[in-house]
Short mmCIF file of N, CA, C and O in Angstrom, two decimals:
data_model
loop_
_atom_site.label_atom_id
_atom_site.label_comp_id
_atom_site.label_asym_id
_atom_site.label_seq_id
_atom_site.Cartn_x
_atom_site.Cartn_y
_atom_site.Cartn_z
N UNK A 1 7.42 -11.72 10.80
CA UNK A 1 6.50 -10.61 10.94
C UNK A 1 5.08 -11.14 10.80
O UNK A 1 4.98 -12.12 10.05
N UNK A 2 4.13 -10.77 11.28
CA UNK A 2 2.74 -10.96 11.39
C UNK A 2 2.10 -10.41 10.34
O UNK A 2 2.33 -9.21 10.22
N UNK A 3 1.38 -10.86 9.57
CA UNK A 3 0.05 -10.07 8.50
C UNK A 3 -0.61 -9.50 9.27
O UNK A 3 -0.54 -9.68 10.48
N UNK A 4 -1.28 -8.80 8.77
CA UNK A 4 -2.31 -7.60 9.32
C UNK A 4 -3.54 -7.99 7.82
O UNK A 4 -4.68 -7.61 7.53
N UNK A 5 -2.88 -8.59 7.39
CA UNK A 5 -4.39 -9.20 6.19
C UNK A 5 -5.17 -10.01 6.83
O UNK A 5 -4.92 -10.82 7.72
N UNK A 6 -6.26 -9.71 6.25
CA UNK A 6 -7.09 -10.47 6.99
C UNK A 6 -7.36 -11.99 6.10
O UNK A 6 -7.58 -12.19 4.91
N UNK A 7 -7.24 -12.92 7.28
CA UNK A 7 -6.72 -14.39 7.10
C UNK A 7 -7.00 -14.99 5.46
O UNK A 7 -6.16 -15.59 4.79
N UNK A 8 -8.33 -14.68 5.06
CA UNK A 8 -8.65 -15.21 3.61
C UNK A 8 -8.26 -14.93 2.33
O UNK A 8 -8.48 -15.62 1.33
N UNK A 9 -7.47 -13.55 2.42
CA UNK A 9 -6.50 -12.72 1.26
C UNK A 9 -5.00 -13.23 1.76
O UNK A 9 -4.04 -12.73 1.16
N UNK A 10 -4.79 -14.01 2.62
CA UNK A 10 -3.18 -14.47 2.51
C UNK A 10 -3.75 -15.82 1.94
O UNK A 10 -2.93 -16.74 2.03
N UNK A 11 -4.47 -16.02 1.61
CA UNK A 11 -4.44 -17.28 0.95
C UNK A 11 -4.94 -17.15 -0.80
O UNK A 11 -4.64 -17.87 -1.75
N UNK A 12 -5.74 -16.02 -0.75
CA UNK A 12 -6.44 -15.74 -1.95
C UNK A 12 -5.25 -15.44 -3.18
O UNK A 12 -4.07 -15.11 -3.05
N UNK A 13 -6.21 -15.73 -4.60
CA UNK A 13 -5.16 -16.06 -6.16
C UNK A 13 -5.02 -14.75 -6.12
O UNK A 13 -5.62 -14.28 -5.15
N UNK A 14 -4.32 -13.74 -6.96
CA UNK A 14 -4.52 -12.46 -7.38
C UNK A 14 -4.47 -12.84 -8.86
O UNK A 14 -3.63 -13.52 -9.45
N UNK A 15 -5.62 -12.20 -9.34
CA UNK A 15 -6.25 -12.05 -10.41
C UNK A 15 -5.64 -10.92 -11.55
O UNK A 15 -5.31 -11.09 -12.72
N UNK A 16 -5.64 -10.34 -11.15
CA UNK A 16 -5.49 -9.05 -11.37
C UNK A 16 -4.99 -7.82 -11.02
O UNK A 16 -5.31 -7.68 -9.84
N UNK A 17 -4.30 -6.73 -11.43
CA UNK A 17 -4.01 -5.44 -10.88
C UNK A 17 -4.40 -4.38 -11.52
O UNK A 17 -4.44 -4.41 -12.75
N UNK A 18 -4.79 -3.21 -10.81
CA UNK A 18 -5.27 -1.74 -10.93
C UNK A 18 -4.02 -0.57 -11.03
O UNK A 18 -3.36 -0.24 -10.05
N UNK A 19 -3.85 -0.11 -12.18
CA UNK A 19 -3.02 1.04 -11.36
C UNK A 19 -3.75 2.07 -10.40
O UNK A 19 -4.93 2.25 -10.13
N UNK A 20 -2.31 2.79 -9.91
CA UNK A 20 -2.31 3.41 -8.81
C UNK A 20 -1.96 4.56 -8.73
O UNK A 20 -1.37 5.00 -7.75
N UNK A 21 -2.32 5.35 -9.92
CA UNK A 21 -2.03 6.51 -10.35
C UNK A 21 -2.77 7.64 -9.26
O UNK A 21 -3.96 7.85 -9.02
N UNK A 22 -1.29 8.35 -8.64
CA UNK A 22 -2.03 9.15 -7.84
C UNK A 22 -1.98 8.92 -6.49
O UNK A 22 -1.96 9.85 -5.68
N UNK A 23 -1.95 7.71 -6.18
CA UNK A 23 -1.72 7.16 -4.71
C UNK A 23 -0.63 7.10 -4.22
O UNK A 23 0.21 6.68 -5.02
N UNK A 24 -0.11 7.42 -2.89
CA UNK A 24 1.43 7.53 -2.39
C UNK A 24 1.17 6.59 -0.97
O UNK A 24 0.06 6.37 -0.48
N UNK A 25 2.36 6.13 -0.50
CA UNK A 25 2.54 5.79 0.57
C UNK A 25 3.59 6.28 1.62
O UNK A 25 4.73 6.64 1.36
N UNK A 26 3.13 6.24 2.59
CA UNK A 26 3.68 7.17 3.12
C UNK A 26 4.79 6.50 4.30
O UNK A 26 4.16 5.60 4.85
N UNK A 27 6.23 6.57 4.94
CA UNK A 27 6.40 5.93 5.61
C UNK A 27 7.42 6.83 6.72
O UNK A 27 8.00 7.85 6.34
N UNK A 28 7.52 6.39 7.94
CA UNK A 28 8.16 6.45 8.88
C UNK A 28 9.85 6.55 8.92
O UNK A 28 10.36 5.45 8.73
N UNK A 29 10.60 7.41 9.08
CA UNK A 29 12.16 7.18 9.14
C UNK A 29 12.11 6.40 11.03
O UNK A 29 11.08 6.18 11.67
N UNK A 30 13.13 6.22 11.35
CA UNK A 30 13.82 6.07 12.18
C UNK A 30 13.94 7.58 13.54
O UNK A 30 13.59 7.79 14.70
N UNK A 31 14.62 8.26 12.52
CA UNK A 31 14.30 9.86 13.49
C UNK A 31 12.75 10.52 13.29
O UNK A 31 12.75 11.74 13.49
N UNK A 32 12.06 10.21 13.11
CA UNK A 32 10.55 10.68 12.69
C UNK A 32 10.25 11.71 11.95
O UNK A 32 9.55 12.67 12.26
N UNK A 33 10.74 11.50 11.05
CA UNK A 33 10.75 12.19 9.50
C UNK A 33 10.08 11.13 8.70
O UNK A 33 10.31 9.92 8.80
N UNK A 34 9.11 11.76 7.81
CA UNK A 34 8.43 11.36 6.91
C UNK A 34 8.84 10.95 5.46
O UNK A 34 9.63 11.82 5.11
N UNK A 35 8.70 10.09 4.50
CA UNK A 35 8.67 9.83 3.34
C UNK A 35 7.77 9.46 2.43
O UNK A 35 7.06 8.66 3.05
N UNK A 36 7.27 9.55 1.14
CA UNK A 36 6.35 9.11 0.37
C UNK A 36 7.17 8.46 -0.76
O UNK A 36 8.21 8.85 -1.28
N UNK A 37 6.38 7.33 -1.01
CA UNK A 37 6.68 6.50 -2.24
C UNK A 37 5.04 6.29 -3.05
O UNK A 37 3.90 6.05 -2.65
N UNK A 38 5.84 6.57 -4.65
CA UNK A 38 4.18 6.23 -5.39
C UNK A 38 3.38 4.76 -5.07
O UNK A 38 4.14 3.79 -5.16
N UNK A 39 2.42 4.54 -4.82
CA UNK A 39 1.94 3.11 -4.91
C UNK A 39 2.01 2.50 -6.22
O UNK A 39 1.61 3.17 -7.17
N UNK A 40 2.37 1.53 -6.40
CA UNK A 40 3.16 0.70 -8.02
C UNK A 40 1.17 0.36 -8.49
O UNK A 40 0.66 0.92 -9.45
N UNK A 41 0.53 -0.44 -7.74
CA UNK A 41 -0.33 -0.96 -8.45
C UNK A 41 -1.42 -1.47 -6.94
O UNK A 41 -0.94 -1.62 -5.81
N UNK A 42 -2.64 -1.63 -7.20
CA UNK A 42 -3.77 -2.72 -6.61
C UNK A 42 -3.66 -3.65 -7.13
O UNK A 42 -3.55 -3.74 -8.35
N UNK A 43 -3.66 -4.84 -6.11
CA UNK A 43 -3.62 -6.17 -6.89
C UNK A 43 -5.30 -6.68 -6.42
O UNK A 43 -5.77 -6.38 -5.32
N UNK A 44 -5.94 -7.37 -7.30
CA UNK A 44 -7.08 -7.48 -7.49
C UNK A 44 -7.25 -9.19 -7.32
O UNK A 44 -7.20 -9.98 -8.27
N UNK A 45 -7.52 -9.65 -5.44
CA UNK A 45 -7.46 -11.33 -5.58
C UNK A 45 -9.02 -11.54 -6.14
O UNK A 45 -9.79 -10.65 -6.51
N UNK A 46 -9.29 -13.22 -6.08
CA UNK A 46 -9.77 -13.83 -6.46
C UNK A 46 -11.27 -13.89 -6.15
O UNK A 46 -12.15 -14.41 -6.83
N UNK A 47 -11.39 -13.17 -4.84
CA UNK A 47 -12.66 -12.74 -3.99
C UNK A 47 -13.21 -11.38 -5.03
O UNK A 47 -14.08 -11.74 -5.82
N UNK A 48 -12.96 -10.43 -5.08
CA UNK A 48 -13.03 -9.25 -6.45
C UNK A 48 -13.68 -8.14 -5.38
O UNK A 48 -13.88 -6.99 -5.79
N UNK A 49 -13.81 -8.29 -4.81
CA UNK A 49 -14.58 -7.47 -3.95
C UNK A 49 -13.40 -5.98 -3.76
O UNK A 49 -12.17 -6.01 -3.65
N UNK A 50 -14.18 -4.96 -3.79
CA UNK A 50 -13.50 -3.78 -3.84
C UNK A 50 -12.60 -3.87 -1.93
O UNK A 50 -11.37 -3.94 -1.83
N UNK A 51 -13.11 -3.86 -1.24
CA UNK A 51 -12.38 -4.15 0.05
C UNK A 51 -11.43 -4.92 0.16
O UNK A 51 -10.64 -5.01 1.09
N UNK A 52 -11.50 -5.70 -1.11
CA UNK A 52 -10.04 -6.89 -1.15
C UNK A 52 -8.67 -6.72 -1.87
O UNK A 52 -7.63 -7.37 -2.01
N UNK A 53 -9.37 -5.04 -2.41
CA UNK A 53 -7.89 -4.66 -3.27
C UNK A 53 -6.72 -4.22 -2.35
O UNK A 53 -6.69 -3.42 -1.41
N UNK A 54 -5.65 -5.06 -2.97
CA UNK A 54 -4.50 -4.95 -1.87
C UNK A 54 -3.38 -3.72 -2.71
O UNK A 54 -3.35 -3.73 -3.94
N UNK A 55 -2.46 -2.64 -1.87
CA UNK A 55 -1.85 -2.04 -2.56
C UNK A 55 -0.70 -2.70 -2.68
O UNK A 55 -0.54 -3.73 -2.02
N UNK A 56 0.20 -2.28 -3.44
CA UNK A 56 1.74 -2.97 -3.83
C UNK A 56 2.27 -1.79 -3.85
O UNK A 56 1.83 -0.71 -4.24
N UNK A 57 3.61 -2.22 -3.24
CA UNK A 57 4.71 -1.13 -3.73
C UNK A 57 6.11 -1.80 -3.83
O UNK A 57 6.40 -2.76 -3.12
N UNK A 58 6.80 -1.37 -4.53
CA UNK A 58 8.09 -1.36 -5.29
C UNK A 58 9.26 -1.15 -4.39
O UNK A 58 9.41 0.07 -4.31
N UNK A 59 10.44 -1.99 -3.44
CA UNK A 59 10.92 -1.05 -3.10
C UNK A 59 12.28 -1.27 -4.22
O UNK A 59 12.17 -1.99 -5.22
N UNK A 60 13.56 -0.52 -3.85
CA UNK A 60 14.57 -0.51 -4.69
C UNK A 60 15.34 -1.45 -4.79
O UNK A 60 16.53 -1.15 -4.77
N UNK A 61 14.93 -3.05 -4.97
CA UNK A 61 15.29 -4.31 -5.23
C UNK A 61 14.50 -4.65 -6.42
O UNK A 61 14.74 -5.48 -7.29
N UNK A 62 13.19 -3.58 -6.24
CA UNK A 62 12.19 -4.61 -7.67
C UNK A 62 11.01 -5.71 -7.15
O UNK A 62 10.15 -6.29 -7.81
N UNK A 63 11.37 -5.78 -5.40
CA UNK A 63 10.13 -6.36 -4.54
C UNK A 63 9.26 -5.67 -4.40
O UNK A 63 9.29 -4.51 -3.98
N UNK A 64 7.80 -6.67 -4.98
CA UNK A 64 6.49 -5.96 -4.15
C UNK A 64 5.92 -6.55 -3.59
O UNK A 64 5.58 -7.72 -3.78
N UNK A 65 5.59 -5.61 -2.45
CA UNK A 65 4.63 -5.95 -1.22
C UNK A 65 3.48 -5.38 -0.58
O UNK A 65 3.14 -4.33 -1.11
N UNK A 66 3.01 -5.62 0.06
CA UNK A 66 1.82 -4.78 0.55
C UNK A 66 2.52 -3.98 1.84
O UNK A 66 2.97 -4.37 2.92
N UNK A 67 2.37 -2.55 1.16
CA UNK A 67 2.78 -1.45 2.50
C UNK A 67 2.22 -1.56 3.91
O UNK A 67 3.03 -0.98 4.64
N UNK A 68 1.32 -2.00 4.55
CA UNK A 68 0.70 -1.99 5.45
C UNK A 68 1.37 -3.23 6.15
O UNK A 68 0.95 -3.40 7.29
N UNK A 69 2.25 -4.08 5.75
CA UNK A 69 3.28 -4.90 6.34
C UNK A 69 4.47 -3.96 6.95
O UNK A 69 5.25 -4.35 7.82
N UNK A 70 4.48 -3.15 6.59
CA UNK A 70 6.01 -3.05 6.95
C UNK A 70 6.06 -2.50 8.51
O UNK A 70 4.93 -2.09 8.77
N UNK A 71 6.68 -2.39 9.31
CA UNK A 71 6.76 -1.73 11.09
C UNK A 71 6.31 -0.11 10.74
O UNK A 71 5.49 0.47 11.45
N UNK A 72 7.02 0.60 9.45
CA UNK A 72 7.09 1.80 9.32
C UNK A 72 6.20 2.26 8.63
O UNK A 72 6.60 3.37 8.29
N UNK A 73 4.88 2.01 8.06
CA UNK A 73 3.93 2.07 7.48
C UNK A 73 3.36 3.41 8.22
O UNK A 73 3.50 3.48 9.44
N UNK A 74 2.89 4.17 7.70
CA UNK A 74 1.71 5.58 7.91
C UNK A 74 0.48 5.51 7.52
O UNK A 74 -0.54 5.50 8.21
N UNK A 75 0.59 5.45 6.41
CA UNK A 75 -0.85 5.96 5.32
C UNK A 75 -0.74 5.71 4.01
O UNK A 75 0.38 5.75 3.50
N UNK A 76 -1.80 5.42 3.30
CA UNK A 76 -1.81 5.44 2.06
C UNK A 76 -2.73 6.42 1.61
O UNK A 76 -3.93 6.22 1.84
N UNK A 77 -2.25 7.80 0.79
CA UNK A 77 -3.13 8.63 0.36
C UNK A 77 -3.27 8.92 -0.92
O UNK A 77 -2.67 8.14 -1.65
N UNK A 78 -3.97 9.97 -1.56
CA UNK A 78 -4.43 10.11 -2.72
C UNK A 78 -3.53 11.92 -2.57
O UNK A 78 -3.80 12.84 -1.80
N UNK A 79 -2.58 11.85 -3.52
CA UNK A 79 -1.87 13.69 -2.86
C UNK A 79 -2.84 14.54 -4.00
O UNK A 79 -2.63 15.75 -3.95
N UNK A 80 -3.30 14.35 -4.47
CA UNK A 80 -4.61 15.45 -5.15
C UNK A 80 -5.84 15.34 -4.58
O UNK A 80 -6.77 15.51 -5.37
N UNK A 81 -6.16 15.08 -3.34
CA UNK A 81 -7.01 14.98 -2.48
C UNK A 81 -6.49 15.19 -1.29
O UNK A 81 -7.10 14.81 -0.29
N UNK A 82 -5.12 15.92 -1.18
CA UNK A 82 -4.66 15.96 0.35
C UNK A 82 -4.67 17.36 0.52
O UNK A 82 -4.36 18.14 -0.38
N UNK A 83 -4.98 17.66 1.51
CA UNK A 83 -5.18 19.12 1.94
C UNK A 83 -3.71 19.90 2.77
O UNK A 83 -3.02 19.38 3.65
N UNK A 84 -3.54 21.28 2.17
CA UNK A 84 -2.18 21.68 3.11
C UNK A 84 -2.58 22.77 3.67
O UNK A 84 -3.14 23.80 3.29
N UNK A 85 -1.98 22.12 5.14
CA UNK A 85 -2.30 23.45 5.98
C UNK A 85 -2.26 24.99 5.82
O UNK A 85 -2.61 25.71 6.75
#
């Protein structure tokens, strides 16, 4: 699979992580039905720069990764900032 990071954060230390209280991710089924998972944490590399915080999520192995890898990726939102129709 291809990164979608941009080239200097696949190489960068991670320093650090932020929780992610509040943040969901959102993903794609197969039949196009929707799902949300909480975001586990921001990981905070070595650059520090707020644009460089990467999200993580958890799936049900105990792996984390950055959601925006996966084929089925949507969105990452804030659901106390999401508006319902």
């Amino acid at each position: 699979m291809t990164s979608t990071m941009p080239p200097r954060l696949t190489e960068a230390r991670v320093v650090g992580a932020l929780p992610a209280d509040g943040w969901f991710v959102e993903y794609r089924e197969d039949d196009g039905t929707t799902f949300s998972s909480p975001l586990a944490a921001w990981a905070v590399h070595a650059y520090g720069s707020v644009a460089d915080l990467v999200p993580l999520d958890v799936d049900r192995n105990g792996t984390t990764d950055d959601p925006r890898t996966c084929s089925n990726f949507v969105r990452i939102y804030r659901r106390d900032h999401e508006s319902t129709p």
